[in-house]
XYZ file of C-alpha atoms in Angstrom:
352
model
C -53.046 -62.476 -3.556
C -55.789 -64.548 -1.929
C -59.096 -63.260 -0.575
C -59.903 -65.292 2.534
C -63.291 -64.133 3.798
C -64.446 -61.256 1.614
C -63.062 -58.760 4.130
C -59.310 -59.389 4.139
C -56.737 -60.632 1.675
C -53.335 -62.292 1.879
C -50.388 -61.056 -0.154
C -46.859 -62.435 -0.496
C -43.914 -60.031 -0.545
C -40.213 -60.287 -1.429
C -38.401 -57.789 0.799
C -34.685 -57.250 0.176
C -32.437 -55.966 2.921
C -28.865 -56.004 4.299
C -27.928 -59.053 6.344
C -24.849 -60.471 8.036
C -23.535 -63.175 5.705
C -20.021 -63.447 7.157
C -20.675 -67.125 7.899
C -21.176 -67.598 4.159
C -17.927 -65.941 3.092
C -19.210 -62.405 2.549
C -17.517 -59.544 4.393
C -19.459 -58.096 7.349
C -21.996 -55.431 6.442
C -21.737 -56.442 2.773
C -24.445 -59.110 2.552
C -27.987 -58.904 1.180
C -30.865 -61.363 1.737
C -34.408 -61.556 0.425
C -36.962 -61.961 3.207
C -40.130 -63.977 2.590
C -43.000 -61.865 3.921
C -46.769 -62.140 3.933
C -49.392 -59.696 5.113
C -53.091 -59.965 5.802
C -54.712 -56.692 4.729
C -58.153 -55.240 5.382
C -59.650 -54.807 1.896
C -61.718 -51.733 2.699
C -59.150 -49.745 4.688
C -55.815 -51.151 3.507
C -54.776 -51.702 7.138
C -52.242 -54.482 7.703
C -53.836 -56.737 10.341
C -51.048 -59.359 10.414
C -47.490 -59.555 9.115
C -44.960 -62.381 9.118
C -41.300 -62.431 8.034
C -39.341 -65.586 7.333
C -36.056 -64.177 8.685
C -37.661 -63.874 12.138
C -38.473 -67.585 12.216
C -36.606 -69.611 9.568
C -32.787 -69.661 9.626
C -30.662 -69.352 6.503
C -29.395 -72.877 7.181
C -32.843 -74.247 6.261
C -32.397 -73.370 2.596
C -31.798 -75.961 -0.106
C -30.653 -73.310 -2.585
C -27.113 -72.227 -1.664
C -25.631 -68.882 -2.585
C -24.669 -68.503 -6.246
C -26.688 -71.560 -7.313
C -28.039 -69.488 -10.208
C -29.002 -65.904 -10.997
C -32.471 -66.411 -9.507
C -31.072 -67.458 -6.141
C -28.511 -64.642 -6.157
C -25.019 -64.177 -4.790
C -25.918 -62.033 -1.765
C -23.510 -59.247 -2.730
C -25.894 -56.479 -3.813
C -29.485 -55.388 -3.341
C -30.290 -56.542 -6.867
C -28.628 -59.943 -6.357
C -29.826 -60.626 -2.791
C -29.875 -64.262 -1.680
C -33.408 -65.604 -2.136
C -33.032 -68.265 0.533
C -36.752 -68.770 1.260
C -38.879 -67.855 -1.789
C -42.403 -67.689 -0.395
C -44.934 -68.638 -3.095
C -48.290 -69.159 -1.385
C -50.125 -68.364 1.829
C -53.472 -69.673 3.048
C -55.527 -69.250 6.224
C -57.747 -71.677 8.144
C -60.943 -70.847 10.079
C -58.993 -70.978 13.349
C -56.851 -68.048 12.217
C -53.572 -69.832 11.512
C -51.668 -69.630 8.226
C -50.120 -72.053 5.765
C -46.964 -70.902 3.943
C -45.182 -72.630 1.077
C -41.477 -71.836 0.583
C -39.932 -73.108 -2.624
C -36.279 -72.730 -1.657
C -36.592 -74.664 1.608
C -38.901 -77.309 0.062
C -41.046 -76.859 3.148
C -44.635 -76.044 4.085
C -45.120 -74.192 7.375
C -48.140 -73.818 9.628
C -47.867 -70.383 11.233
C -49.608 -69.258 14.410
C -52.037 -66.438 13.760
C -51.456 -65.270 17.341
C -47.691 -64.735 17.532
C -46.292 -65.851 14.151
C -44.438 -68.813 15.589
C -44.051 -71.979 13.520
C -46.532 -74.590 14.739
C -45.173 -77.339 12.461
C -43.144 -77.930 9.314
C -43.868 -80.411 6.536
C -40.868 -81.367 4.407
C -37.553 -79.566 4.236
C -34.568 -80.203 6.482
C -36.434 -80.140 9.805
C -39.811 -81.717 9.097
C -42.109 -82.189 12.064
C -43.482 -85.300 10.358
C -42.146 -88.411 8.693
C -43.294 -88.572 5.062
C -44.361 -92.209 4.929
C -44.979 -92.956 1.241
C -44.017 -89.880 -0.766
C -41.736 -86.878 -1.035
C -41.977 -83.421 -2.562
C -39.639 -80.549 -3.317
C -39.664 -76.948 -4.576
C -43.458 -77.041 -4.266
C -46.118 -74.383 -4.904
C -49.717 -73.604 -3.919
C -50.078 -75.333 -0.522
C -53.706 -75.088 0.666
C -55.714 -76.218 3.681
C -58.361 -78.773 2.688
C -59.603 -80.302 5.959
C -58.464 -80.058 9.547
C -59.362 -81.288 13.007
C -57.481 -82.049 16.239
C -55.808 -85.198 14.889
C -55.651 -84.744 11.108
C -54.731 -82.078 8.579
C -55.349 -82.563 4.834
C -53.506 -80.340 2.367
C -53.279 -79.915 -1.390
C -50.105 -78.809 -3.148
C -48.270 -78.823 -6.462
C -45.054 -80.841 -6.248
C -42.572 -79.459 -8.767
C -40.064 -82.186 -7.876
C -37.276 -80.093 -9.421
C -35.546 -76.719 -9.285
C -33.613 -77.273 -12.548
C -30.540 -78.357 -10.546
C -31.915 -81.151 -8.351
C -34.741 -83.584 -9.018
C -36.640 -85.603 -6.432
C -39.052 -86.940 -9.041
C -39.051 -87.557 -12.769
C -42.393 -85.726 -13.127
C -44.257 -82.980 -11.330
C -47.699 -83.700 -9.884
C -50.627 -82.392 -7.921
C -50.944 -83.945 -4.465
C -53.457 -84.429 -1.678
C -51.607 -85.334 1.518
C -52.753 -86.121 5.037
C -50.953 -85.408 8.313
C -51.641 -87.614 11.349
C -50.765 -85.547 14.402
C -51.089 -88.509 16.756
C -48.249 -90.388 15.014
C -46.423 -87.403 13.474
C -46.573 -89.010 10.046
C -47.792 -87.751 6.687
C -49.110 -89.919 3.857
C -49.987 -89.352 0.221
C -53.746 -89.635 -0.334
C -53.957 -88.957 -4.086
C -51.636 -87.840 -6.869
C -52.337 -86.236 -10.246
C -50.010 -86.536 -13.258
C -50.124 -85.001 -16.714
C -51.313 -87.525 -19.335
C -48.762 -89.627 -21.194
C -45.241 -89.474 -19.811
C -46.064 -86.597 -17.465
C -44.435 -83.160 -17.208
C -41.518 -81.922 -15.130
C -42.049 -78.243 -14.257
C -39.091 -76.744 -12.394
C -41.081 -73.671 -11.394
C -44.608 -72.369 -10.791
C -47.786 -74.507 -10.900
C -50.893 -75.145 -8.791
C -53.534 -77.711 -7.854
C -57.145 -76.525 -7.509
C -59.698 -78.870 -5.912
C -63.056 -78.181 -7.563
C -66.485 -78.375 -5.864
C -67.181 -81.773 -7.503
C -63.809 -83.016 -6.105
C -62.179 -82.984 -9.527
C -58.727 -81.409 -9.537
C -57.435 -78.810 -11.985
C -53.656 -78.617 -12.426
C -51.742 -75.646 -13.822
C -48.389 -77.007 -14.938
C -46.411 -73.842 -14.320
C -43.326 -73.452 -16.474
C -44.854 -76.032 -18.803
C -47.757 -74.082 -20.378
C -50.360 -76.819 -19.909
C -53.606 -77.283 -17.999
C -55.286 -80.557 -17.032
C -58.428 -81.607 -15.183
C -58.712 -84.921 -13.376
C -61.461 -86.862 -11.671
C -60.935 -87.513 -7.971
C -59.246 -90.860 -8.687
C -56.656 -89.188 -10.932
C -58.117 -89.928 -14.368
C -57.329 -87.083 -16.775
C -60.472 -85.818 -18.544
C -59.048 -82.602 -20.024
C -55.591 -81.563 -21.215
C -54.569 -78.463 -23.134
C -51.304 -76.688 -23.895
C -50.719 -73.097 -24.970
C -49.432 -72.993 -28.535
C -46.274 -70.987 -27.910
C -43.467 -73.142 -26.473
C -42.118 -70.014 -24.748
C -45.325 -69.522 -22.770
C -45.532 -70.204 -19.042
C -48.608 -70.731 -16.912
C -48.018 -69.747 -13.293
C -51.437 -70.913 -12.096
C -54.685 -72.037 -13.706
C -58.196 -71.903 -12.267
C -61.601 -73.193 -13.283
C -64.738 -71.457 -12.031
C -68.281 -70.650 -12.963
C -68.328 -67.549 -15.156
C -71.498 -65.448 -15.218
C -71.565 -62.169 -17.114
C -73.926 -59.618 -18.608
C -72.116 -57.307 -21.053
C -72.438 -53.547 -20.844
C -73.066 -53.242 -24.568
C -76.208 -54.370 -26.385
C -76.692 -57.509 -28.491
C -75.603 -57.319 -32.114
C -78.066 -58.095 -34.940
C -77.665 -58.296 -38.707
C -80.608 -58.969 -41.062
C -80.340 -59.915 -44.760
C -82.784 -60.503 -47.584
C -81.950 -60.760 -51.291
C -85.121 -58.871 -52.238
C -88.474 -57.771 -50.846
C -89.900 -61.076 -52.063
C -87.255 -63.277 -50.376
C -86.866 -64.850 -46.932
C -85.041 -62.875 -44.243
C -82.023 -64.252 -42.418
C -81.134 -62.948 -38.955
C -77.787 -63.318 -37.203
C -77.607 -62.335 -33.523
C -74.807 -62.455 -30.961
C -73.921 -60.916 -27.611
C -70.238 -61.263 -26.857
C -69.676 -62.243 -23.224
C -73.280 -62.991 -22.229
C -73.553 -66.287 -20.361
C -77.217 -66.552 -19.373
C -79.062 -66.005 -22.657
C -81.009 -69.170 -23.376
C -82.768 -67.973 -26.523
C -83.546 -65.088 -28.845
C -86.890 -63.581 -29.847
C -86.850 -61.643 -33.111
C -89.228 -58.678 -33.348
C -89.802 -57.496 -36.924
C -91.959 -55.307 -39.140
C -93.647 -56.331 -42.403
C -94.101 -54.510 -45.730
C -97.710 -53.903 -44.709
C -97.045 -52.606 -41.165
C -94.358 -50.642 -39.304
C -95.455 -52.283 -36.052
C -92.891 -54.703 -34.552
C -94.351 -58.153 -34.062
C -92.604 -61.012 -32.247
C -91.489 -63.929 -34.416
C -90.299 -67.295 -33.109
C -88.074 -67.750 -30.055
C -84.894 -69.529 -31.171
C -82.777 -71.494 -28.716
C -79.279 -70.032 -28.417
C -76.843 -71.772 -30.764
C -73.664 -70.572 -29.047
C -71.731 -67.426 -29.842
C -73.948 -66.642 -32.855
C -77.539 -67.698 -33.444
C -79.093 -67.815 -36.931
C -82.795 -67.669 -37.751
C -84.493 -67.648 -41.169
C -88.017 -66.317 -41.669
C -89.829 -67.285 -44.870
C -91.127 -63.711 -45.115
C -89.490 -60.388 -45.841
C -89.094 -58.057 -42.831
C -87.824 -54.513 -43.463
C -86.776 -53.746 -39.873
C -86.097 -55.813 -36.770
C -84.502 -56.067 -33.332
C -83.486 -59.079 -31.207
C -84.456 -59.703 -27.579
C -82.273 -61.911 -25.360
C -84.337 -64.387 -23.318
C -83.115 -66.147 -20.142
C -84.025 -69.740 -19.237
C -86.864 -68.474 -16.996
C -88.226 -66.508 -19.981
C -87.256 -63.163 -18.493
C -85.980 -60.515 -20.892
C -82.280 -59.636 -20.640
C -81.671 -57.021 -23.295
C -82.652 -55.807 -26.771
C -80.416 -55.094 -29.712
C -80.673 -51.851 -31.638
C -83.262 -51.705 -34.419
C -81.618 -52.564 -37.743
C -82.690 -52.235 -41.362
C -82.622 -55.360 -43.466
C -79.747 -55.269 -45.946
C -79.727 -56.683 -49.459
C -75.968 -57.292 -49.302
C -74.456 -60.241 -47.478
C -72.326 -59.587 -44.387
């Protein structure tokens, strides 16, 4: 699913149905094919405002995954084993109202008319509209519009380079590619590899261009994530611990949150003549810059503010040289506004 303008969203659909596969050795009226479908849907009403089906525009002969290649591709004999000839895996939309579709099993990226659903051009596959001058890709994921004008289109994509049976590259990579419509050629602008010897991911994966022009790569069937500067230098690399994990896509974004619950405070003092230690945390809060402790004294039940302590991360610790019987913590934002107070707690003489 991809929200395109806050009002509509794009969804990809795998729709199985009967299909004449006599040309592929299956008796008439016995064949089954999986159609690659996308819809644009009005978020508020659920109305489908545009629908496109691969079988209306892309012939079976365009596939690079023949019948019975493996269980994922299918044998075309039953509804449950329908031939997945197209395998749509991403859809995007440009400001002009046209769509960009990535199909893994044709190794092709299609620009689709938002007016009548016709194919405006194809990049890659068996009938590319453009000559790929200095690169190739196959079984790709996550094709996205980056820039576009009358003469040039810039796209990002994740090149798997493999479908477990055929390899067009020894490693997968994120790519920025440019299409020159005046010469009908496409060139590789930048490429992003996993550190070291790289990774070959036969399925899944994505390439996210960040606002600072860094690129975040989700390595799909290899459960890793990397971030790269614009020139390709890797500045972050992490892998999920379980070797059986997979990471379809990874995203980096600014996370801002204010929890529904209140901050947590614990206060400890060994005796009424000892210093008081305060521990405060607020799980999930992102905009707390500091904490102000409000506490009573043995001589007064009135809460008085103590020091403001700069946030130390998940948990902030503050030690007062005095004994304070009761206290609460106030979360302070960077502009010194108050975010929330903890409950009032009694100081304990036992350690947490």
